[in-house]
Amino acid sequence: MTDDFQGWERRDKPPTLFRRFAFAQYAQTRAFLDALSLLSEEMRRHPQNINFGTTYVNVTLGAADDATLSAEDELFARRIAALAERGE
């Protein structure tokens, strides 16, 4: 995984992926958060941290094993990014 994976920033201590998603309107922010909730339940994975404002959402994904980012972590990040690209 590169340091800039599909817009995600890799951080090493502890191993995490971070990305800020920006939206034009609050309704888009809310739709993204709702879609992220459904995706998290579907994948049985949850972001380590989420914080948001009117037109942005910051998402931090932690390594599933707390030691190394895996292919599953990368897949979760890709699916989250796809939600934002679809405008959800």
Tab-separated table of C-alpha atoms in Angstrom:
chain	number	residue	atom	x	y	z
A	1	MET	CA	0.000	0.000	0.000
A	2	THR	CA	1.418	3.402	-0.895
A	3	ASP	CA	1.432	6.476	1.320
A	4	ASP	CA	-1.414	7.924	-0.791
A	5	PHE	CA	-3.799	5.054	-1.464
A	6	GLN	CA	-6.896	6.313	-3.308
A	7	GLY	CA	-6.679	9.563	-1.395
A	8	TRP	CA	-6.093	7.792	1.922
A	9	GLU	CA	-3.112	8.869	4.008
A	10	ARG	CA	-1.186	6.045	5.620
A	11	ARG	CA	-0.031	6.606	9.184
A	12	ASP	CA	2.275	4.149	10.880
A	13	LYS	CA	2.087	4.612	14.660
A	14	PRO	CA	-0.360	2.942	15.115
A	15	PRO	CA	-1.017	1.682	11.580
A	16	THR	CA	-4.040	3.551	10.244
A	17	LEU	CA	-5.524	4.993	7.083
A	18	PHE	CA	-6.976	8.513	7.216
A	19	ARG	CA	-9.065	10.399	4.689
A	20	ARG	CA	-11.154	13.559	4.704
A	21	PHE	CA	-14.238	13.515	2.486
A	22	ALA	CA	-15.643	16.919	1.488
A	23	PHE	CA	-19.220	17.572	0.397
A	24	ALA	CA	-21.029	20.599	-1.012
A	25	GLN	CA	-24.047	20.353	1.290
A	26	TYR	CA	-25.016	18.885	4.627
A	27	ALA	CA	-27.508	16.521	2.948
A	28	GLN	CA	-24.606	14.872	1.094
A	29	THR	CA	-22.614	14.581	4.322
A	30	ARG	CA	-25.570	12.940	6.039
A	31	ALA	CA	-26.198	10.542	3.130
A	32	PHE	CA	-22.525	9.506	3.177
A	33	LEU	CA	-22.629	8.857	6.933
A	34	ASP	CA	-25.800	6.776	6.558
A	35	ALA	CA	-24.252	4.764	3.702
A	36	LEU	CA	-21.041	4.297	5.720
A	37	SER	CA	-23.093	2.932	8.612
A	38	LEU	CA	-24.749	0.366	6.338
A	39	LEU	CA	-21.424	-0.604	4.760
A	40	SER	CA	-19.854	-1.057	8.195
A	41	GLU	CA	-22.637	-3.403	9.246
A	42	GLU	CA	-22.408	-5.313	5.960
A	43	MET	CA	-18.634	-5.778	6.250
A	44	ARG	CA	-18.697	-6.185	10.038
A	45	ARG	CA	-15.947	-3.556	10.205
A	46	HIS	CA	-16.143	-0.116	11.698
A	47	PRO	CA	-13.889	2.906	11.371
A	48	GLN	CA	-11.635	3.493	14.340
A	49	ASN	CA	-12.717	7.127	14.382
A	50	ILE	CA	-15.201	9.345	12.528
A	51	ASN	CA	-15.647	13.051	13.029
A	52	PHE	CA	-17.643	15.382	10.856
A	53	GLY	CA	-18.930	18.861	10.276
A	54	THR	CA	-21.537	20.318	7.985
A	55	THR	CA	-19.646	19.577	4.759
A	56	TYR	CA	-16.907	17.080	5.664
A	57	VAL	CA	-16.286	13.686	7.226
A	58	ASN	CA	-12.902	12.543	8.574
A	59	VAL	CA	-12.508	8.769	8.656
A	60	THR	CA	-9.695	6.846	10.344
A	61	LEU	CA	-9.399	3.117	9.764
A	62	GLY	CA	-7.297	1.061	12.147
A	63	ALA	CA	-5.580	-2.204	11.305
A	64	ALA	CA	-7.951	-5.090	12.009
A	65	ASP	CA	-5.243	-6.859	14.004
A	66	ASP	CA	-3.901	-3.601	15.525
A	67	ALA	CA	-0.479	-4.405	14.035
A	68	THR	CA	-0.477	-4.346	10.232
A	69	LEU	CA	-2.808	-2.923	7.585
A	70	SER	CA	-4.149	-5.821	5.532
A	71	ALA	CA	-5.897	-6.464	2.231
A	72	GLU	CA	-9.198	-6.422	4.167
A	73	ASP	CA	-8.389	-2.956	5.515
A	74	GLU	CA	-7.587	-1.832	1.961
A	75	LEU	CA	-10.880	-3.267	0.672
A	76	PHE	CA	-12.826	-1.436	3.392
A	77	ALA	CA	-11.060	1.816	2.426
A	78	ARG	CA	-11.858	1.261	-1.277
A	79	ARG	CA	-15.520	0.628	-0.529
A	80	ILE	CA	-15.760	3.751	1.632
A	81	ALA	CA	-14.149	5.830	-1.129
A	82	ALA	CA	-16.669	4.382	-3.619
A	83	LEU	CA	-19.532	5.631	-1.420
A	84	ALA	CA	-18.198	9.177	-1.638
A	85	GLU	CA	-17.633	8.918	-5.399
A	86	ARG	CA	-21.262	7.851	-5.890
A	87	GLY	CA	-22.387	10.790	-3.797
A	88	GLU	CA	-23.751	8.667	-0.962
